[in-house]
CSV table of C-alpha atoms in Angstrom, one decimal:
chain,number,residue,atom,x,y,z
A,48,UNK,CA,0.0,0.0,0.0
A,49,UNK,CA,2.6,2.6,1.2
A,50,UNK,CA,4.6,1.6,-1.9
A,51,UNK,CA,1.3,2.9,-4.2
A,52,UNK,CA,1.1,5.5,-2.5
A,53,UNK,CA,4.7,6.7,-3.1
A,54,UNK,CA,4.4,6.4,-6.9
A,55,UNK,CA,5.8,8.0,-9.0
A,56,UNK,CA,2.0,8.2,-11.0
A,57,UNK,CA,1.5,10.8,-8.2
A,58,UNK,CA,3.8,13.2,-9.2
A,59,UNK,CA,3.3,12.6,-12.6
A,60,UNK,CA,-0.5,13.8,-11.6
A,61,UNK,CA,1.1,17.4,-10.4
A,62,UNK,CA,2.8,17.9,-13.4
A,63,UNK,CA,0.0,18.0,-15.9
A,64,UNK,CA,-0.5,21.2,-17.6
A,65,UNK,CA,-3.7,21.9,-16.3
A,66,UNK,CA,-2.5,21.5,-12.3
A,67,UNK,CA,0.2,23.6,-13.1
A,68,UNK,CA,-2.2,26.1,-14.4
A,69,UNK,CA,-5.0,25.6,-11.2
A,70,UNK,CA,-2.2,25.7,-8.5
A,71,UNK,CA,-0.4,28.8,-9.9
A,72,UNK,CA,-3.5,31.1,-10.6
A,73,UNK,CA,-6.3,32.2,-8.6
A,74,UNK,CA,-8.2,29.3,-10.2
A,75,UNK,CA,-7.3,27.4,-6.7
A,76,UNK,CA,-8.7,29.8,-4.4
A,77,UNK,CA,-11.7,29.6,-6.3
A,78,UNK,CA,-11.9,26.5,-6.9
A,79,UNK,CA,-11.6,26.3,-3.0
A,80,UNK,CA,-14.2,28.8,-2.5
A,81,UNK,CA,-16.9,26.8,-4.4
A,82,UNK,CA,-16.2,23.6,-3.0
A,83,UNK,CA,-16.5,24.6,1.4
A,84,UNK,CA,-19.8,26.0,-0.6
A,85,UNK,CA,-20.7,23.0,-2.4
A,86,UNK,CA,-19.8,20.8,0.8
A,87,UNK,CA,-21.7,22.7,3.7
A,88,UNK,CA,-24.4,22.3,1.2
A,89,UNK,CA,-24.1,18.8,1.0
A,90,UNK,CA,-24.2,18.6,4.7
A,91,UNK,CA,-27.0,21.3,5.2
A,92,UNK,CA,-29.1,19.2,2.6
A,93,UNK,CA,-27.9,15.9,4.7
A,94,UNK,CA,-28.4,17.5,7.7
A,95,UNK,CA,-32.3,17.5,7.4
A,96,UNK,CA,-33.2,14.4,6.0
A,97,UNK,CA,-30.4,12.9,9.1
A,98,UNK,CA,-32.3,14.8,12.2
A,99,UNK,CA,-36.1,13.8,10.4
A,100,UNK,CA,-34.8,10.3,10.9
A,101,UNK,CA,-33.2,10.9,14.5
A,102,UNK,CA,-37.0,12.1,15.3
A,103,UNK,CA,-35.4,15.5,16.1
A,104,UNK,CA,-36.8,17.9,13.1
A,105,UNK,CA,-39.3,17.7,10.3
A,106,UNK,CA,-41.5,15.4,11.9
A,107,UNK,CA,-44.4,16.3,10.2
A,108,UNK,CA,-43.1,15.5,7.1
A,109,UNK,CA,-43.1,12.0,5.9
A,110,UNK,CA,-39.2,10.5,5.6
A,111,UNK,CA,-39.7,9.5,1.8
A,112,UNK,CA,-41.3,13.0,0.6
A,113,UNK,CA,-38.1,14.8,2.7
A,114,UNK,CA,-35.1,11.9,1.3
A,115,UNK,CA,-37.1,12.4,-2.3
A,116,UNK,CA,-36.8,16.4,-2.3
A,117,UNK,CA,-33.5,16.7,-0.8
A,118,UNK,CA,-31.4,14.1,-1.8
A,119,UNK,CA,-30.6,15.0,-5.4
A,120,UNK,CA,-30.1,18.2,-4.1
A,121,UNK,CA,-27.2,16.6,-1.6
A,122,UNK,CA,-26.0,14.7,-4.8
A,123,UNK,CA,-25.4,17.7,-7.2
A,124,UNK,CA,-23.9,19.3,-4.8
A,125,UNK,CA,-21.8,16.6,-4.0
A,126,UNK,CA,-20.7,16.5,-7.8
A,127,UNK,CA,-19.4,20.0,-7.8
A,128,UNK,CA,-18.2,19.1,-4.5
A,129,UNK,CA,-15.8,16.4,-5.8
A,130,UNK,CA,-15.0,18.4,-9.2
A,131,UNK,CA,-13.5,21.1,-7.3
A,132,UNK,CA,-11.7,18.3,-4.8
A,133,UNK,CA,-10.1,17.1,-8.0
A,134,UNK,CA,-8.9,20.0,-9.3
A,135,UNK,CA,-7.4,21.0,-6.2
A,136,UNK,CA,-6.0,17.1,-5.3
A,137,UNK,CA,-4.4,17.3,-8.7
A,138,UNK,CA,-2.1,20.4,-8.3
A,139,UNK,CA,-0.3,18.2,-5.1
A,140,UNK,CA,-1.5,14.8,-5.6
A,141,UNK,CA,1.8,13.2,-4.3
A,142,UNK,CA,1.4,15.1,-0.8
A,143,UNK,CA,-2.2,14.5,-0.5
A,144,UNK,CA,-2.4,10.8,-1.0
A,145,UNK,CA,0.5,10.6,2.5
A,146,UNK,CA,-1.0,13.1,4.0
A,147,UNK,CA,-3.0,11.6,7.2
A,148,UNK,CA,-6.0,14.1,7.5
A,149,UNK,CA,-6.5,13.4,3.3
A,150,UNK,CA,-6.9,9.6,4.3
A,151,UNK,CA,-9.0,9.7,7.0
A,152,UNK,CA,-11.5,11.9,4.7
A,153,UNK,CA,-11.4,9.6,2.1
A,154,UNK,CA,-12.0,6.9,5.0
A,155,UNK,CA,-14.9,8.8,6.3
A,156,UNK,CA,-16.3,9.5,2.7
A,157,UNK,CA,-16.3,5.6,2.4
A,158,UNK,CA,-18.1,5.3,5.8
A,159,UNK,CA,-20.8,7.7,5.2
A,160,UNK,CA,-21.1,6.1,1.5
A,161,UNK,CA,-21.6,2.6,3.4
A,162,UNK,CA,-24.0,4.2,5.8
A,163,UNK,CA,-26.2,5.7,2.9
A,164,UNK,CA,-25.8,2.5,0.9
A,165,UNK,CA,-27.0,0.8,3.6
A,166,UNK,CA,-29.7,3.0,4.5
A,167,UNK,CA,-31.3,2.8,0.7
A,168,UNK,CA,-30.8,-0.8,-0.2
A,169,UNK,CA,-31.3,-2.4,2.8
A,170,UNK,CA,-33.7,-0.1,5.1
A,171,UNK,CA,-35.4,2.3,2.4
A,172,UNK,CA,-37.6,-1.0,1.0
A,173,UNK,CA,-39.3,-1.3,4.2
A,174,UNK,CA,-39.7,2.4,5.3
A,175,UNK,CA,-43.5,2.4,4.8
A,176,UNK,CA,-44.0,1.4,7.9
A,177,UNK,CA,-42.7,4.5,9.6
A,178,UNK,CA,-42.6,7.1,7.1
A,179,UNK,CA,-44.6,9.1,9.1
A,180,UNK,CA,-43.9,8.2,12.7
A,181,UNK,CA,-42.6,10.8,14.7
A,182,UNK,CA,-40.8,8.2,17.2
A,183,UNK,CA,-38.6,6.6,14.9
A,184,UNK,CA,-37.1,3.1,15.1
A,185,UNK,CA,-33.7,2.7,16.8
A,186,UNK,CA,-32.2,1.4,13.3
A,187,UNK,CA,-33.1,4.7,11.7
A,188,UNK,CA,-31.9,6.8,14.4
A,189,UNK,CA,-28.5,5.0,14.3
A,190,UNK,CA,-28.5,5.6,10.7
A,191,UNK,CA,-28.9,9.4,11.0
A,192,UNK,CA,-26.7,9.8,14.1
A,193,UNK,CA,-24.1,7.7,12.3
A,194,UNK,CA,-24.3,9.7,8.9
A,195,UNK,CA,-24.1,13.2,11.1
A,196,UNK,CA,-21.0,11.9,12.8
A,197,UNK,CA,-19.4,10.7,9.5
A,198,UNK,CA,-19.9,13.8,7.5
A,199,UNK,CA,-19.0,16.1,10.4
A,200,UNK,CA,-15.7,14.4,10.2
A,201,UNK,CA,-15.5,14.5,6.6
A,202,UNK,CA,-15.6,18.2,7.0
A,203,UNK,CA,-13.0,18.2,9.7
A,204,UNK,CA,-10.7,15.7,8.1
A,205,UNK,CA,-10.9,17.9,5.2
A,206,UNK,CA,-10.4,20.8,7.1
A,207,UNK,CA,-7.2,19.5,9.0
A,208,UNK,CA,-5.6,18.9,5.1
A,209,UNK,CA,-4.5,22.0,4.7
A,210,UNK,CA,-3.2,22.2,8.6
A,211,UNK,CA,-0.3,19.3,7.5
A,212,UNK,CA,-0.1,20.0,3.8
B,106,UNK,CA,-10.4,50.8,3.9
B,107,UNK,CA,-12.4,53.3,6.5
B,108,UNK,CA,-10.1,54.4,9.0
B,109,UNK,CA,-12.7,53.8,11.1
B,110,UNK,CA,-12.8,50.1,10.7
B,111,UNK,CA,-8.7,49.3,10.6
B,112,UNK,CA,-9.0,50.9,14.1
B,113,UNK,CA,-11.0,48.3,15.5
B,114,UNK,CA,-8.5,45.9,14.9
B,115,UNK,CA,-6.0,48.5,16.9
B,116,UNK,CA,-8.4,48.6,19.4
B,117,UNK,CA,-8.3,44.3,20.0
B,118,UNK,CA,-5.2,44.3,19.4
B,119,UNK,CA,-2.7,43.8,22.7
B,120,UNK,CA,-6.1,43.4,24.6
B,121,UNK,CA,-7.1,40.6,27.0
B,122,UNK,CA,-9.2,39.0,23.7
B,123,UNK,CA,-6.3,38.6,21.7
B,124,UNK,CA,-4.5,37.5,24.3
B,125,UNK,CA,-7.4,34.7,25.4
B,126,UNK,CA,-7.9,33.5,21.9
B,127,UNK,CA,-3.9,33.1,21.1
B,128,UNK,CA,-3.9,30.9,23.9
B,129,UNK,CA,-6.6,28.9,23.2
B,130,UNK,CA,-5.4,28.6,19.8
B,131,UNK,CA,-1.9,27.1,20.7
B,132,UNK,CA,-2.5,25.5,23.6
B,133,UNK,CA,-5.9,23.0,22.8
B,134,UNK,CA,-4.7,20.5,20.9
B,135,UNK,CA,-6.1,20.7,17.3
B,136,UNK,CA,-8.0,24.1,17.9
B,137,UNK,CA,-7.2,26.0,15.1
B,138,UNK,CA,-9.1,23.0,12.4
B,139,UNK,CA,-11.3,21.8,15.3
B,140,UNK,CA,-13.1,25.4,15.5
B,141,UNK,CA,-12.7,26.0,11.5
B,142,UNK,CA,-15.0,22.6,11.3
B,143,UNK,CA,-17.4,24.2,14.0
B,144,UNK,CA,-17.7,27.2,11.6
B,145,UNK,CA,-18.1,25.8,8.3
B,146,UNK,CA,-21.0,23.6,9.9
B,147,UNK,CA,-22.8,26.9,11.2
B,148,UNK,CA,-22.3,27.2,6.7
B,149,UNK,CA,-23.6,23.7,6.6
B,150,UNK,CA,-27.0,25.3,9.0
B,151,UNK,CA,-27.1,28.3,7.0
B,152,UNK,CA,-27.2,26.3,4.0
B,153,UNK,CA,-30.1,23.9,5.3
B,154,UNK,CA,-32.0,26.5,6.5
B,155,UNK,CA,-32.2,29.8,4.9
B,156,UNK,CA,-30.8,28.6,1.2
B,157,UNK,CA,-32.8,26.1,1.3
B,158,UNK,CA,-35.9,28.4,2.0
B,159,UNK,CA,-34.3,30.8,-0.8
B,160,UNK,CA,-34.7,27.6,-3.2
B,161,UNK,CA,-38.2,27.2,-1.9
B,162,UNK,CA,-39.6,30.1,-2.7
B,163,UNK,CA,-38.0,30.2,-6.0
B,164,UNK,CA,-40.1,27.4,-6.6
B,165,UNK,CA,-36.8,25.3,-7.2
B,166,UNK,CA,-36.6,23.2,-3.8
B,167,UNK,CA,-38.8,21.2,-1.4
B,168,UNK,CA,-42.3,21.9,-3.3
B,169,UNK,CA,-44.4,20.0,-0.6
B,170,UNK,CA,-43.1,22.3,1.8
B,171,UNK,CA,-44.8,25.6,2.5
B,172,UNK,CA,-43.4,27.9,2.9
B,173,UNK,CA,-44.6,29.9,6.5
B,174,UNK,CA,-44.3,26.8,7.9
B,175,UNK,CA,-40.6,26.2,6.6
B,176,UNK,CA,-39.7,29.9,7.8
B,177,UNK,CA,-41.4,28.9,11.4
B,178,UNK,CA,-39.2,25.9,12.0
B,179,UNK,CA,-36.0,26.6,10.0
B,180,UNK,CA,-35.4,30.2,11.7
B,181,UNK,CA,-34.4,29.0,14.6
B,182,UNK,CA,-31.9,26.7,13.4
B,183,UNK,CA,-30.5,30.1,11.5
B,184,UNK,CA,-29.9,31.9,14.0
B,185,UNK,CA,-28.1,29.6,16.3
B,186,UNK,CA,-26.0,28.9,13.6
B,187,UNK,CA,-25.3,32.6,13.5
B,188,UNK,CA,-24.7,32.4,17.0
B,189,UNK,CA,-22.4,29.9,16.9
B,190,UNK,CA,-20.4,31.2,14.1
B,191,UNK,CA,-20.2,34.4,15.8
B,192,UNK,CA,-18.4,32.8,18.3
B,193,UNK,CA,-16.3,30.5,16.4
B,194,UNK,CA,-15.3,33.2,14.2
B,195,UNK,CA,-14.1,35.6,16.8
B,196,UNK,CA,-11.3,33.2,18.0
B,197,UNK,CA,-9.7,33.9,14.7
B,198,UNK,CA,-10.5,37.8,14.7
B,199,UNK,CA,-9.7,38.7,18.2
B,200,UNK,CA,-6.3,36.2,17.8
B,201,UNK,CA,-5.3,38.3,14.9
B,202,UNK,CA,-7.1,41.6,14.5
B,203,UNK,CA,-5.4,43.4,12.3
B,204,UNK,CA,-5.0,40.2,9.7
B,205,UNK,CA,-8.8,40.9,9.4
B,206,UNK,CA,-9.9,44.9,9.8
B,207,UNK,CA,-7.2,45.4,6.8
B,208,UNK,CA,-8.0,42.9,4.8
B,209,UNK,CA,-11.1,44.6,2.4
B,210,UNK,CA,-12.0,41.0,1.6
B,211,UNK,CA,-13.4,40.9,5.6
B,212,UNK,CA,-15.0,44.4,4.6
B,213,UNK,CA,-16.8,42.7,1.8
B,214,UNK,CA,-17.7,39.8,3.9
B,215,UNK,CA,-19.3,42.0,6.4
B,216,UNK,CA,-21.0,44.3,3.8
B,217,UNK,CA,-23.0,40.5,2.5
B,218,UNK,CA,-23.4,39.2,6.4
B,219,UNK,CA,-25.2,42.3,7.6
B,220,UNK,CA,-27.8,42.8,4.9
B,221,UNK,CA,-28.5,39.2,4.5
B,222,UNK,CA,-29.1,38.7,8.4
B,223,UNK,CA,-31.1,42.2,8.1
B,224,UNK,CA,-33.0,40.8,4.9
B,225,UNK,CA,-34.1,37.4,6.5
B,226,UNK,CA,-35.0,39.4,9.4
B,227,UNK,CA,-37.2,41.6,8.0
B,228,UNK,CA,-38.5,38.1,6.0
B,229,UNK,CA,-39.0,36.1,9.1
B,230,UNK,CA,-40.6,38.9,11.6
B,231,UNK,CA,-42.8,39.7,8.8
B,232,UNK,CA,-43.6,36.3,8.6
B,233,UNK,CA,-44.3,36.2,12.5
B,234,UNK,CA,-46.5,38.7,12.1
B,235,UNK,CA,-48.6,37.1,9.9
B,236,UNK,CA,-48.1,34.0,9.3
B,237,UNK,CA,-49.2,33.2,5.6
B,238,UNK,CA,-48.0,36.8,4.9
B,239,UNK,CA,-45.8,36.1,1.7
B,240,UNK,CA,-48.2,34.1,0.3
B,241,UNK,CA,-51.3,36.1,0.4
B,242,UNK,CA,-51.7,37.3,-3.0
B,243,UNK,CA,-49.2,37.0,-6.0
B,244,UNK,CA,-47.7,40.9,-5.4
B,245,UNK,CA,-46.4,39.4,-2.3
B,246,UNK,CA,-45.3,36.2,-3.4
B,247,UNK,CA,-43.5,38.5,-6.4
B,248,UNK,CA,-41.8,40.4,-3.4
B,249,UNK,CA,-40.7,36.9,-1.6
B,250,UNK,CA,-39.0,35.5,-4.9
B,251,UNK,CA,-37.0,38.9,-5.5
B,252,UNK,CA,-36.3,38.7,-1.4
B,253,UNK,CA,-35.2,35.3,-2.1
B,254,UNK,CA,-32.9,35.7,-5.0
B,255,UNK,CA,-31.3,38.6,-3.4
B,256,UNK,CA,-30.9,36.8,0.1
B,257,UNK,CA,-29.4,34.0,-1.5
B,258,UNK,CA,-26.8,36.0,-3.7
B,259,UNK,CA,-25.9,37.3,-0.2
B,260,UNK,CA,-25.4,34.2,1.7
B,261,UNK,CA,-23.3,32.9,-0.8
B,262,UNK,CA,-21.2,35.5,-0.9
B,263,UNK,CA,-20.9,35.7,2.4
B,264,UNK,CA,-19.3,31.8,2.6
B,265,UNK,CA,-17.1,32.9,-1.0
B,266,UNK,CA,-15.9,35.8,1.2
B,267,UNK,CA,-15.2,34.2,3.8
B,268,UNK,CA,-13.1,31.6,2.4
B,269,UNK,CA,-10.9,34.6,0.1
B,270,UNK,CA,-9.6,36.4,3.2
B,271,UNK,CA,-6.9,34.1,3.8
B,272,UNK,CA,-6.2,34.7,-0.1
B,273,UNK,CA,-6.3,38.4,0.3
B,274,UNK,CA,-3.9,38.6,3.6
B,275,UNK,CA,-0.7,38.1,1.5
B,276,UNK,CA,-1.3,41.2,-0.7
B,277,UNK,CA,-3.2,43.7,2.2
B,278,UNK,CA,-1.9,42.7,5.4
B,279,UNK,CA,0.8,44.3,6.3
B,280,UNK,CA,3.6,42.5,7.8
């Protein structure tokens, strides 16, 4: 693994003409800019459906209607999100990939992918039953506490990059 | 800048705030990205509260939602978000006043923050007062949507502004 990650593929990533032209220009601040924008809005967007199934907000909405209306909201943003993540991983690709705060966000992104996946393949088929419950199930309020926790650390993770970078 | 503003930050400066938020900033282990995170989730409320709304009443977002109701229960969250980035934030201005009351950038972010709190103010206590009052008759809905478009602009400038002060520091901050 360590030996991957010390490629030389990496560096070969920084030195492409267009991360030369990102990390030198004020395309990087932008590009930085959009993305904390694009991410809080992920998390905002997350952040409702998460405490409708903790029991804590939006109770009077039904869980489907709220996931249905917000989620594709949480994914587009989530595109730009990772567009701008790659065009800022690519100007120091070889750092990022060692550094430890870049690994544990990529671990948490995986976590809170899991979590999601779980939530609409293996939970979403029998949600009928309390869509509209106020007092949720414990499964869907581990769910929501568990995809809080993980994007809340995606966002510090990410945060702490630029700390070590 | 005003002269008036770059003397607030002479005015924190070598006072008991600085000197309280430098030392929480180098002596709590992981403070300076631990707080950062607090703040950019008080974003992450702002952004699941009043932008959301914004996209509401734009008729982009949410359309089983209404939207009194949505301005009733979403406020709150707004404003303790506010709160909470209030106090996140001054950690990093009183720690290093004069890095921000130079810096136009933290002029500009400022001159988005205060209209947009006074703009979804006005929306919300109008709202309170009345509580299907921007969605009476179409005049007032008209007046929500242009409310709406403006108040998002603002937010999101707010966050853009935010993030290009630490940008802006190595060509205005002196020394």
């Amino acid at each position: 693994m360590m030996e991957l990650l010390r490629a030389p593929f990496w560096i070969d990533i920084e030195n492409w003409p267009i991360s030369w032209e990102i990390g030198g220009t004020a395309w990087f601040p932008f590009l930085e800019s959009i993305h904390v924008i694009a991410a809080s809005f992920v998390v905002g967007s997350i952040l409702m459906v998460d405490l409708r199934l903790i029991g804590l907000a939006a109770t009077n909405y039904a869980i489907t209607t709220l996931s249905k209306e917000l989620i594709p909201w949480s994914w587009g943003a989530f595109i730009v999100a990772t567009i701008t993540g790659v065009g800022m991983f690519i100007t120091r690709a070889a750092s990022h990939v060692v550094n430890p705060a870049f690994q544990w966000k990529m671990f948490l992104l995986l976590l809170a992918g899991v979590n999601m996946a779980y939530f609409h393949f293996r939970v979403y088929s029998q949600i009928q039953q309390w869509d509209t419950t106020v007092a949720t199930p414990t499964q869907l309020k581990v769910i929501g506490s568990l995809s809080l926790l993980t994007w809340s650390g995606v966002m510090l993770a990410g945060r702490w990059i630029g700390h070590i970078i | 800048m005003p002269e008036f503003f770059t003397s607030i930050g002479g005015l924190i400066a070598g006072s008991f705030l600085q000197d309280g938020a430098l030392w929480a900033l180098r002596n709590i282990p992981g403070f300076p990205p631990i707080i950062q995170t607090v703040h950019i989730l008080g974003i992450a409320v702002v952004m699941g509260s009043v932008v959301i709304l914004d996209l509401r009443i734009l008729g982009l977002a949410v359309p089983s939602q209404k939207i009194s109701e949505m301005t009733t229960r979403l406020m709150p969250w707004l404003w303790w978000a506010l709160a909470s980035n209030f106090v996140s934030g001054s950690f990093f201005l009183f720690a290093r006043p004069n890095r921000y009351f130079n810096n136009p950038v933290f002029g500009w972010k400022l001159s988005f923050l205060i209209p947009a709190i006074l703009l979804t103010l006005f929306f919300y206590l109008m709202s309170r007062r009345q509580h299907d009052y921007w969605e009476l008759n179409s005049k007032r809905l008209w007046a929500a949507r242009g409310i709406a478009l403006l108040s998002l602009g603002l937010w999101i400038m707010v966050a853009m502004a935010g993030r290009w002060i630490a940008y802006m520091e190595y060509i205005y901050f002196p020394a």
